[in-house]
Amino acid sequence: MHKVLIVGEHDGKTLNPATAKCVTCARGIADGEIAIVLLGADTAAVAAQAAALAGVKSVLRVDRPENEHPLAAIFAPQLAALAADYTHVFGPSTSFGKDLMPRVAALLGVPQVSDLMTVEGPYRFKRPTYAGNAIVTVEADPARKLLATVRVASFQAAAGGGTAAIESKSTAAVLPSHTRYVGARSGSTDRPDLQTAKRVVSGGRALGSADNFKLLFSLADKIGAAVGASRAAVDAGYAPNEMQVGQTGKIISPDIYIAIGISGAIQHLTGIKDARTIVAINKDGEAPIFEVADVGLVGDLFQIVPELERLIGG
Amino acid sequence: MQKIMVCIKRVVDYNVRIRVKPDGSGVMLDGVKMSVNPFDEIALEEALRIKERGTNIEVLAVSIGVADTQQQLRTALAMGADRAILVQTDAAVEPLTAAQIFLALAKKESPDLIFLGKQAIDDDANQTGQMLAAIWQRPQATYASKVEISGEKASVTREVDAGLETIEIDLPAVVTVDLRLNEPRYVKLPDIMKAKKKPLDVTSLDALGVSAGVLLRTVKTEPPAQRQKGVMVKDVAELVDVLKKKGLI
């Protein structure tokens, strides 16, 4: 019997969709009993959301003022204490999970499988290495606890309709004072979140300026899409880094990804491989993006994008 | 601030196209160009900039790996590190073991700050810095895009999924760096000559009292599934038509 503890990601109001994807991953483990743990100042609202995920047995709330912000140094000792009752501890492979989970693993003296993409058995998994160019199958010792970050692009979100029991937990963990939250700045928009959007419009260096990205925003708003950018476009200053898609940015899996003026460097392709349909628009017919695109159109993006927006509306 | 330790990994060069061995035993490494992990180069550059702004700060570059890893440490010395230590081993070193090795070095050297890249571009594990901070029982600031030191504290701006987050940490601490922190300097020929005279000590796992265990066994390596080549359309009207048929718009 395996017991999987999933570290839920949330902002106090909304459970991050990455958590529902971790549940699907955990359900791949045979005889697995799944719990979600939520650390926060007040997790009542997000606990209700977590309890509704199908396949989850229990939701653990660890509410205390120190947990208001997700600091790894504060969360890790509490999670290491809670992990005692579980065989597996999973977190999402988001900046939250990637920061936190290795700290928990090291406190427990156990290994971590990063970016778990396929469950082959309770202790046998696949994960990408070399920017996704080599997929390795790894086996862990069943005698040890196993930690993992789950590559969220590899799993569908668990359905709703669940009725998990919610309970409050506390730990005796001693929390350090050496790490303090100061503040956050986000380029928040009304558009869908890039990481979880079903539709993504993304631009590359060929856009030529930050101003020209408005073309993409306009198209995206028309079809309810999030907007992404290649690393080249981010490095050129056309788009902020939180819009970056690729090995060093976000790994995404939308239903449709429209790559506009993106040549398709291998590091970018790593981030979009799991998209259901890739559309490429580029003036260079030899661009590598066309190797992976399901639909390709060679031409001038400055003519194509406005026309596309018009025709989609019609 | 007196000493900064920078952890460096020898990896397959960023520009090499990775090929998986047909027997599934790993990737082809024979005759392949090896370099300093690009994120570690950024880590070293940041340490050097702090050194150049301060007085009497020593920058120590450390690495773990085969004898040839001395090449990458020489590059670090040429960039401006004062001294280097190689923990020489032919064993495959997992992140937790690497963290234990760096902890042993940290206990000997007592650095005020340890910089690492946020991940190595070979195993893409993204674990070592966090693990080191955990077992050193010190703060961690991962994915740094800005580091400001003031006395015994550092303010670090981190690149997170939602944008940027700033935290304050007490030193000593571990900082892992992201791409936008800085642009590493180019090494000039006179610096390479000078680097040859800088101290590079070689030590072993035994000397540090660490053993390289296998916690995760790699049983197979395979190339990723390829996407099927799609269709080319001639104009926007045809594109919209295809997308509508697929039910995507």
Coordinates of C-alpha atoms in Angstrom, one line a residue:
Chain A
M1 CA 0.0 0.0 0.0
H2 CA 1.4 3.3 -1.1
K3 CA 0.6 6.7 0.5
V4 CA 1.2 9.7 -1.7
L5 CA 1.3 13.2 -0.1
I6 CA 0.9 16.0 -2.7
V7 CA 2.1 19.5 -1.7
G8 CA -0.7 21.8 -3.0
E9 CA 0.2 25.1 -4.6
H10 CA -2.1 28.0 -4.0
D11 CA -2.2 31.8 -3.4
G12 CA -4.6 31.6 -0.5
K13 CA -7.6 32.0 -2.7
T14 CA -7.2 29.6 -5.6
L15 CA -5.7 26.2 -5.9
N16 CA -3.1 26.2 -8.7
P17 CA -4.2 23.9 -11.5
A18 CA -0.8 22.2 -11.2
T19 CA -2.1 20.5 -8.1
A20 CA -4.9 18.7 -10.0
K21 CA -2.2 17.5 -12.4
C22 CA -0.1 16.1 -9.6
V23 CA -3.2 14.1 -8.5
T24 CA -3.5 12.5 -11.9
C25 CA 0.2 11.6 -11.7
A26 CA -0.2 10.1 -8.2
R27 CA -3.2 8.1 -9.4
G28 CA -0.8 6.3 -11.7
I29 CA 0.7 4.6 -8.6
A30 CA -1.0 1.3 -7.9
D31 CA -2.7 1.0 -4.5
G32 CA -2.0 4.6 -3.9
E33 CA -3.9 6.6 -1.3
I34 CA -3.7 10.3 -2.0
A35 CA -3.6 13.2 0.4
I36 CA -3.0 16.9 -0.4
V37 CA -1.3 19.1 2.1
L38 CA -1.8 22.9 2.1
L39 CA 0.4 25.3 4.0
G40 CA -0.8 28.8 4.4
A41 CA -2.1 31.5 6.7
D42 CA -5.7 30.5 6.1
T43 CA -6.3 27.6 3.7
A44 CA -10.0 27.2 4.2
A45 CA -11.0 28.2 0.7
V46 CA -8.3 26.3 -1.1
A47 CA -8.9 23.2 1.1
A48 CA -12.4 23.0 -0.2
Q49 CA -11.1 23.2 -3.8
A50 CA -8.6 20.4 -3.1
A51 CA -11.2 18.2 -1.4
A52 CA -13.3 18.3 -4.6
L53 CA -10.5 16.7 -6.7
A54 CA -11.5 13.1 -7.7
G55 CA -9.3 10.5 -6.2
V56 CA -8.1 12.4 -3.2
K57 CA -8.8 10.8 0.2
S58 CA -7.8 13.6 2.6
V59 CA -6.8 17.2 2.6
L60 CA -4.4 18.4 5.4
R61 CA -4.5 22.0 6.4
V62 CA -1.4 23.4 8.1
D63 CA -2.4 27.0 8.9
R64 CA -0.1 29.3 10.8
P65 CA 0.9 32.9 10.2
E66 CA 4.5 32.0 9.2
N67 CA 3.0 30.1 6.2
E68 CA 1.5 33.2 4.6
H69 CA 4.2 33.2 1.9
P70 CA 5.6 30.0 0.3
L71 CA 9.2 30.2 1.6
A72 CA 11.1 26.9 1.1
A73 CA 13.1 27.4 4.3
I74 CA 9.8 27.8 6.3
F75 CA 7.7 25.1 4.5
A76 CA 10.4 22.4 4.2
P77 CA 10.8 21.4 7.9
Q78 CA 7.0 21.2 8.3
L79 CA 6.7 19.0 5.2
A80 CA 9.6 16.8 6.3
A81 CA 7.7 16.2 9.6
L82 CA 4.4 15.5 7.8
A83 CA 6.1 13.1 5.3
A84 CA 6.7 10.5 8.0
D85 CA 3.3 8.9 7.3
Y86 CA 3.8 8.6 3.5
T87 CA 5.8 6.6 1.0
H88 CA 5.8 9.3 -1.7
V89 CA 5.8 13.1 -1.6
F90 CA 5.0 14.9 -4.8
G91 CA 5.0 18.6 -5.7
P92 CA 4.4 20.4 -9.0
S93 CA 7.4 21.2 -11.2
T94 CA 6.6 24.9 -11.0
S95 CA 8.9 27.5 -9.5
F96 CA 7.1 26.9 -6.2
G97 CA 7.7 23.1 -6.3
K98 CA 11.2 23.2 -7.8
D99 CA 12.4 25.6 -5.0
L100 CA 10.7 23.7 -2.2
M101 CA 10.9 19.9 -2.9
P102 CA 14.7 19.4 -3.0
R103 CA 14.9 21.1 0.4
V104 CA 12.4 18.6 1.8
A105 CA 14.2 15.7 0.2
A106 CA 17.5 16.7 1.6
L107 CA 16.1 17.1 5.1
L108 CA 14.8 13.6 4.8
G109 CA 18.0 12.3 3.2
V110 CA 16.2 10.9 0.2
P111 CA 16.5 11.4 -3.5
Q112 CA 14.2 13.4 -5.7
V113 CA 12.9 12.6 -9.2
S114 CA 12.7 15.9 -11.0
D115 CA 10.1 16.6 -13.7
L116 CA 8.5 13.1 -13.4
M117 CA 6.7 12.6 -16.8
T118 CA 5.6 8.9 -16.7
V119 CA 4.8 6.6 -13.8
E120 CA 6.0 3.1 -14.8
G121 CA 5.6 1.6 -11.4
P122 CA 5.6 2.8 -7.8
Y123 CA 9.3 3.3 -7.9
R124 CA 10.0 3.4 -11.6
F125 CA 9.6 6.7 -13.5
K126 CA 10.5 8.5 -16.7
R127 CA 12.0 12.0 -16.7
P128 CA 13.6 14.3 -19.3
T129 CA 17.2 15.2 -19.3
Y130 CA 19.4 17.3 -21.7
A131 CA 16.5 19.7 -22.3
G132 CA 14.2 16.9 -23.3
N133 CA 16.6 15.3 -25.8
A134 CA 17.2 12.2 -23.7
I135 CA 14.4 10.6 -21.7
V136 CA 15.7 8.5 -18.8
T137 CA 13.9 5.7 -16.9
V138 CA 15.0 5.7 -13.2
E139 CA 14.3 3.3 -10.4
A140 CA 14.4 4.1 -6.7
D141 CA 14.8 1.9 -3.7
P142 CA 11.3 1.0 -2.3
A143 CA 12.8 1.0 1.2
R144 CA 13.2 4.8 1.0
K145 CA 10.7 7.6 0.8
L146 CA 10.6 9.0 -2.6
L147 CA 10.2 12.7 -3.5
A148 CA 9.3 14.0 -6.9
T149 CA 8.4 17.1 -8.8
V150 CA 5.7 16.4 -11.4
R151 CA 6.1 17.7 -14.9
V152 CA 2.6 19.2 -15.1
A153 CA 2.6 19.4 -18.9
S154 CA 2.7 15.6 -19.0
F155 CA -0.6 15.1 -17.1
Q156 CA -4.3 16.1 -17.5
A157 CA -5.9 17.7 -14.5
A158 CA -7.9 15.4 -12.2
A159 CA -11.7 15.8 -12.5
G160 CA -13.9 17.3 -9.8
G161 CA -16.7 15.7 -7.8
G162 CA -14.5 14.3 -5.1
T163 CA -15.4 14.5 -1.4
A164 CA -12.1 14.2 0.5
A165 CA -12.1 14.7 4.3
I166 CA -10.5 17.9 5.4
E167 CA -8.4 17.9 8.6
S168 CA -6.2 20.4 10.4
K169 CA -2.6 19.4 11.2
S170 CA 0.2 21.0 13.1
T171 CA 3.8 20.0 13.4
A172 CA 6.5 20.5 16.0
A173 CA 8.9 21.7 13.4
V174 CA 11.1 24.6 14.4
L175 CA 11.0 27.3 11.8
P176 CA 14.0 29.5 11.0
S177 CA 13.9 33.3 11.0
H178 CA 16.8 33.7 8.5
T179 CA 14.6 33.9 5.4
R180 CA 12.0 36.7 5.1
Y181 CA 9.5 37.5 2.4
V182 CA 9.7 41.1 1.1
G183 CA 7.3 41.4 -1.8
A184 CA 6.3 40.3 -5.3
R185 CA 5.8 42.0 -8.6
S186 CA 3.8 40.3 -11.3
G187 CA 2.9 41.4 -14.8
S188 CA -0.7 40.5 -14.0
T189 CA -3.1 40.8 -16.8
D190 CA -6.7 39.8 -17.5
R191 CA -5.5 37.2 -20.0
P192 CA -5.4 33.5 -19.1
D193 CA -2.4 32.2 -17.2
L194 CA 0.2 31.1 -19.7
Q195 CA 1.0 27.9 -17.8
T196 CA -2.5 26.6 -17.8
A197 CA -4.2 28.3 -20.8
K198 CA -5.9 26.1 -23.4
R199 CA -4.8 28.5 -26.2
V200 CA -1.5 30.2 -26.4
V201 CA -0.3 32.8 -29.0
S202 CA 3.5 33.2 -28.9
G203 CA 5.9 35.6 -30.5
G204 CA 9.6 35.5 -31.4
R205 CA 12.4 37.8 -32.4
A206 CA 10.8 38.4 -35.8
L207 CA 8.2 40.6 -34.1
G208 CA 11.0 43.2 -34.0
S209 CA 9.8 45.3 -31.1
A210 CA 7.8 45.3 -27.8
D211 CA 5.3 47.5 -29.6
N212 CA 4.7 44.9 -32.3
F213 CA 3.7 42.4 -29.6
K214 CA 0.4 44.3 -29.5
L215 CA -0.5 42.5 -32.7
L216 CA -0.3 39.2 -30.7
F217 CA -2.2 40.6 -27.7
S218 CA -5.0 41.7 -30.0
L219 CA -5.2 38.2 -31.6
A220 CA -5.0 36.5 -28.2
D221 CA -7.8 38.6 -26.8
K222 CA -10.0 37.7 -29.7
I223 CA -9.6 33.9 -29.1
G224 CA -9.2 34.0 -25.3
A225 CA -5.5 33.0 -25.4
A226 CA -2.5 33.6 -23.2
V227 CA 0.5 35.2 -24.8
G228 CA 4.0 33.7 -24.7
A229 CA 7.4 34.6 -26.1
S230 CA 10.6 32.9 -27.2
R231 CA 13.8 33.4 -25.2
A232 CA 15.1 35.4 -28.2
A233 CA 12.2 37.8 -27.9
V234 CA 12.6 38.1 -24.1
D235 CA 16.4 38.6 -24.4
A236 CA 15.7 41.3 -27.0
G237 CA 13.5 43.1 -24.5
Y238 CA 10.3 42.7 -26.5
A239 CA 8.5 40.7 -23.7
P240 CA 9.0 40.2 -19.9
N241 CA 10.6 37.0 -18.7
E242 CA 7.4 35.6 -17.2
M243 CA 6.2 35.2 -20.8
Q244 CA 9.1 33.0 -21.8
V245 CA 8.2 29.6 -23.1
G246 CA 10.9 26.9 -23.4
Q247 CA 13.6 25.1 -21.4
T248 CA 14.5 28.2 -19.4
G249 CA 11.0 29.5 -19.3
K250 CA 7.7 27.7 -18.9
I251 CA 6.9 24.2 -20.2
I252 CA 3.3 24.3 -21.4
S253 CA 0.7 21.9 -22.9
P254 CA -2.1 24.0 -24.4
D255 CA -4.7 22.6 -26.9
I256 CA -3.4 25.0 -29.5
Y257 CA 0.0 26.8 -29.6
I258 CA 0.4 29.5 -32.3
A259 CA 4.1 30.3 -32.8
I260 CA 4.5 33.5 -34.7
G261 CA 7.9 34.6 -36.0
I262 CA 9.6 31.9 -33.8
S263 CA 12.3 30.0 -35.6
G264 CA 12.1 27.1 -33.2
A265 CA 15.4 26.7 -31.3
I266 CA 15.6 23.3 -29.6
Q267 CA 15.3 25.0 -26.2
H268 CA 12.0 26.5 -27.3
L269 CA 10.6 23.3 -28.7
T270 CA 11.3 21.6 -25.3
G271 CA 8.7 23.9 -23.9
I272 CA 5.9 23.2 -26.4
K273 CA 6.3 19.5 -27.3
D274 CA 3.2 18.6 -25.3
A275 CA 0.9 21.1 -27.0
R276 CA -1.9 19.2 -28.8
T277 CA -1.7 21.3 -32.0
I278 CA 1.2 23.5 -33.0
V279 CA 0.6 26.2 -35.6
A280 CA 3.7 27.9 -37.0
I281 CA 3.8 31.2 -38.9
N282 CA 7.2 32.2 -40.2
K283 CA 8.6 33.9 -43.2
D284 CA 11.4 31.3 -43.4
G285 CA 10.1 28.1 -44.8
E286 CA 13.2 26.3 -43.6
A287 CA 12.7 27.3 -39.9
P288 CA 13.0 24.3 -37.6
I289 CA 9.6 25.2 -36.1
F290 CA 8.0 23.7 -39.2
E291 CA 9.5 20.3 -38.3
V292 CA 7.2 20.1 -35.3
A293 CA 4.3 22.1 -36.4
D294 CA 1.0 20.4 -37.2
V295 CA 0.0 23.3 -39.4
G296 CA 2.5 25.7 -41.0
L297 CA 2.1 28.9 -43.0
V298 CA 5.1 30.6 -44.7
G299 CA 4.7 34.3 -45.0
D300 CA 4.9 37.8 -43.5
L301 CA 3.5 37.8 -40.0
F302 CA 2.7 41.5 -40.2
Q303 CA 0.1 40.7 -42.9
I304 CA -0.9 37.3 -41.7
V305 CA -1.7 38.1 -38.0
P306 CA -4.2 40.9 -38.6
E307 CA -5.8 38.8 -41.4
L308 CA -6.0 35.8 -39.1
E309 CA -7.7 37.9 -36.4
R310 CA -10.2 39.2 -38.9
L311 CA -11.0 35.8 -40.4
I312 CA -11.4 34.1 -37.1
G313 CA -13.9 36.7 -36.1
G314 CA -15.8 36.2 -39.3
Chain B
M1 CA 31.9 39.5 3.3
Q2 CA 35.2 37.7 3.0
K3 CA 34.7 34.6 0.9
I4 CA 32.3 33.4 -1.9
M5 CA 32.3 29.8 -3.0
V6 CA 31.0 29.0 -6.5
C7 CA 30.1 25.5 -7.4
I8 CA 30.8 24.6 -11.0
K9 CA 29.8 21.5 -13.1
R10 CA 31.5 20.2 -16.2
V11 CA 28.7 19.5 -18.7
V12 CA 28.3 18.8 -22.4
D13 CA 28.6 22.1 -24.2
Y14 CA 25.4 24.0 -24.8
N15 CA 25.8 23.9 -28.6
V16 CA 26.3 20.1 -28.9
R17 CA 23.4 18.2 -30.4
I18 CA 22.7 15.4 -27.9
R19 CA 22.4 11.9 -29.3
V20 CA 21.2 8.9 -27.4
K21 CA 23.2 5.7 -27.7
P22 CA 21.4 3.0 -29.7
D23 CA 21.7 0.5 -26.9
G24 CA 19.9 2.9 -24.5
S25 CA 22.8 3.0 -22.0
G26 CA 23.1 6.8 -22.1
V27 CA 24.0 9.7 -24.4
M28 CA 27.1 9.8 -26.6
L29 CA 29.9 11.6 -24.8
D30 CA 33.0 10.4 -26.7
G31 CA 34.9 13.3 -28.2
V32 CA 32.1 15.7 -27.3
K33 CA 33.0 19.3 -26.3
M34 CA 32.7 19.8 -22.5
S35 CA 32.2 23.2 -20.9
V36 CA 31.3 25.0 -17.7
N37 CA 27.5 24.7 -17.1
P38 CA 26.2 28.0 -18.5
F39 CA 24.2 28.8 -15.3
D40 CA 27.3 28.2 -13.2
E41 CA 29.2 30.7 -15.4
I42 CA 26.6 33.3 -14.5
A43 CA 27.0 32.3 -10.8
L44 CA 30.8 32.8 -11.0
E45 CA 30.3 36.2 -12.8
E46 CA 28.1 37.4 -10.0
A47 CA 30.6 36.4 -7.4
L48 CA 33.3 38.2 -9.3
R49 CA 31.2 41.4 -9.6
I50 CA 30.7 41.3 -5.8
K51 CA 34.4 40.8 -5.3
E52 CA 35.2 43.7 -7.6
R53 CA 32.8 46.0 -5.7
G54 CA 34.3 45.0 -2.3
T55 CA 37.7 44.7 -0.7
N56 CA 39.6 41.5 0.1
I57 CA 36.9 39.1 -1.0
E58 CA 38.2 35.7 -2.1
V59 CA 36.3 33.8 -4.8
L60 CA 36.7 30.1 -4.5
A61 CA 35.6 27.8 -7.4
V62 CA 34.8 24.2 -6.6
S63 CA 33.8 21.3 -8.7
I64 CA 33.2 17.5 -8.5
G65 CA 34.2 15.2 -11.3
V66 CA 36.8 13.4 -13.4
A67 CA 40.4 14.6 -13.6
D68 CA 39.6 16.6 -16.8
T69 CA 37.3 18.8 -14.8
Q70 CA 40.4 20.8 -14.0
Q71 CA 39.9 22.3 -17.5
Q72 CA 36.6 23.9 -16.4
L73 CA 38.2 25.1 -13.1
R74 CA 41.0 26.7 -15.1
T75 CA 38.4 28.5 -17.1
A76 CA 36.9 29.7 -13.7
L77 CA 40.3 30.9 -12.6
A78 CA 40.8 32.6 -15.9
M79 CA 37.5 34.4 -15.5
G80 CA 38.8 35.7 -12.1
A81 CA 38.4 33.1 -9.4
D82 CA 41.3 33.3 -6.9
R83 CA 41.6 29.6 -6.1
A84 CA 40.0 26.3 -7.1
I85 CA 39.3 22.9 -5.6
L86 CA 38.4 19.7 -7.5
V87 CA 36.9 16.8 -5.7
Q88 CA 38.0 14.2 -8.1
T89 CA 35.9 11.1 -8.7
D90 CA 34.9 8.9 -11.7
A91 CA 31.6 8.1 -10.0
A92 CA 28.3 9.5 -11.1
V93 CA 27.4 12.0 -8.4
E94 CA 23.7 12.5 -7.7
P95 CA 22.4 15.9 -6.4
L96 CA 22.2 14.8 -2.8
T97 CA 25.7 13.5 -2.8
A98 CA 26.9 16.7 -4.5
A99 CA 25.2 18.7 -1.8
Q100 CA 27.0 16.6 0.9
I101 CA 30.3 17.2 -0.8
F102 CA 29.7 20.9 -1.1
L103 CA 28.7 20.9 2.6
A104 CA 32.0 19.3 3.6
L105 CA 33.8 22.0 1.6
A106 CA 31.7 24.7 3.1
K107 CA 32.5 23.5 6.6
K108 CA 36.2 23.7 5.8
E109 CA 36.1 27.0 4.0
S110 CA 33.3 28.9 5.8
P111 CA 32.1 31.0 2.9
D112 CA 29.7 33.8 3.5
L113 CA 27.9 33.0 0.3
I114 CA 27.6 30.0 -2.0
F115 CA 26.6 30.5 -5.6
L116 CA 25.4 27.8 -7.9
G117 CA 23.6 27.7 -11.3
K118 CA 19.9 27.0 -10.9
Q119 CA 20.3 23.7 -12.7
A120 CA 22.9 21.8 -14.8
I121 CA 22.0 21.5 -18.5
D122 CA 22.8 17.7 -18.5
D123 CA 20.6 16.1 -15.9
D124 CA 18.3 19.2 -15.5
A125 CA 17.7 18.2 -11.9
N126 CA 17.5 21.6 -10.3
Q127 CA 18.2 20.2 -6.8
T128 CA 21.8 20.7 -5.6
G129 CA 21.6 24.3 -4.3
Q130 CA 18.4 23.7 -2.4
M131 CA 19.7 20.4 -0.9
L132 CA 22.9 22.1 0.1
A133 CA 21.0 24.9 1.8
A134 CA 18.9 22.3 3.6
I135 CA 21.7 20.3 5.1
W136 CA 23.8 23.4 5.8
Q137 CA 20.8 24.7 7.6
R138 CA 21.1 28.0 5.9
P139 CA 18.8 30.2 3.7
Q140 CA 18.3 29.5 0.1
A141 CA 17.4 32.0 -2.6
T142 CA 16.8 30.2 -5.9
Y143 CA 16.4 31.6 -9.5
A144 CA 18.1 34.9 -8.6
S145 CA 17.8 37.7 -11.1
K146 CA 19.2 40.4 -8.7
V147 CA 21.4 40.0 -5.7
E148 CA 22.1 43.0 -3.3
I149 CA 24.5 42.4 -0.4
S150 CA 24.3 44.7 2.6
G151 CA 26.4 43.7 5.6
E152 CA 25.2 40.3 7.0
K153 CA 22.1 40.3 4.8
A154 CA 21.3 39.9 1.1
S155 CA 18.2 41.0 -0.8
V156 CA 17.5 38.6 -3.7
T157 CA 15.0 39.1 -6.5
R158 CA 13.8 35.7 -7.7
E159 CA 12.3 34.7 -11.1
V160 CA 9.1 32.9 -10.2
D161 CA 6.2 31.7 -12.5
A162 CA 4.1 34.8 -11.7
G163 CA 6.8 37.3 -12.2
L164 CA 9.4 38.5 -9.7
E165 CA 9.6 37.9 -5.9
T166 CA 12.0 39.5 -3.5
I167 CA 13.2 37.9 -0.3
E168 CA 15.7 38.9 2.4
I169 CA 18.1 36.3 3.7
D170 CA 20.8 36.3 6.4
L171 CA 24.3 35.3 5.4
P172 CA 25.8 32.8 5.1
A173 CA 23.4 31.5 2.4
V174 CA 23.0 29.6 -0.8
V175 CA 22.0 31.5 -3.9
T176 CA 21.2 29.8 -7.2
V177 CA 21.2 32.0 -10.3
D178 CA 18.9 32.4 -13.3
L179 CA 19.7 33.6 -16.8
R180 CA 18.9 37.2 -16.4
L181 CA 21.2 37.9 -13.5
N182 CA 24.2 39.0 -15.6
E183 CA 26.1 38.3 -18.8
P184 CA 29.4 36.5 -18.0
R185 CA 32.6 38.1 -19.2
Y186 CA 34.8 36.7 -22.0
V187 CA 38.1 35.2 -20.9
K188 CA 41.2 37.0 -22.4
L189 CA 44.4 35.3 -23.3
P190 CA 46.6 37.0 -20.6
D191 CA 44.0 35.8 -18.1
I192 CA 44.4 32.2 -19.3
M193 CA 48.1 32.5 -18.8
K194 CA 47.7 34.0 -15.3
A195 CA 45.2 31.3 -14.4
K196 CA 47.9 28.6 -14.9
K197 CA 49.7 30.0 -11.8
K198 CA 46.7 30.1 -9.6
P199 CA 46.2 27.3 -7.0
L200 CA 44.1 24.4 -7.9
D201 CA 43.9 21.7 -5.2
V202 CA 42.7 18.2 -5.9
T203 CA 41.0 16.3 -3.1
S204 CA 38.8 13.1 -2.9
L205 CA 35.5 11.9 -1.6
D206 CA 37.4 9.9 1.0
A207 CA 39.3 12.9 2.2
L208 CA 36.0 14.7 2.7
G209 CA 34.3 11.7 4.3
V210 CA 31.5 11.4 1.7
S211 CA 30.5 8.3 -0.2
A212 CA 28.8 8.4 -3.6
G213 CA 25.8 6.1 -3.2
V214 CA 23.3 5.3 -5.9
L215 CA 19.9 6.5 -4.8
L216 CA 18.3 6.6 -8.2
R217 CA 19.3 4.0 -10.7
T218 CA 19.1 5.0 -14.4
V219 CA 17.9 1.8 -16.2
K220 CA 17.3 3.2 -19.7
T221 CA 17.9 6.3 -21.8
E222 CA 15.9 6.9 -25.0
P223 CA 15.3 9.7 -27.4
P224 CA 12.0 11.6 -27.0
A225 CA 8.9 10.7 -29.0
Q226 CA 8.9 12.7 -32.3
R227 CA 6.0 14.7 -33.4
Q228 CA 4.5 13.8 -36.7
K229 CA 5.2 16.3 -39.5
G230 CA 2.1 18.3 -40.2
V231 CA 0.6 20.0 -43.2
M232 CA 1.6 23.3 -44.8
V233 CA -1.2 25.7 -45.8
K234 CA -1.0 28.3 -48.6
D235 CA -2.9 31.2 -47.0
V236 CA -4.7 32.5 -43.9
A237 CA -8.1 31.3 -45.2
E238 CA -6.9 27.8 -45.5
L239 CA -5.3 28.0 -42.0
V240 CA -8.5 29.1 -40.5
D241 CA -10.3 26.4 -42.3
V242 CA -8.0 23.7 -40.9
L243 CA -8.3 25.0 -37.4
K244 CA -12.0 25.1 -37.6
K245 CA -12.1 21.5 -38.8
K246 CA -10.0 20.5 -35.9
G247 CA -12.4 22.3 -33.6
L248 CA -9.7 24.5 -32.2
I249 CA -11.2 27.9 -32.9

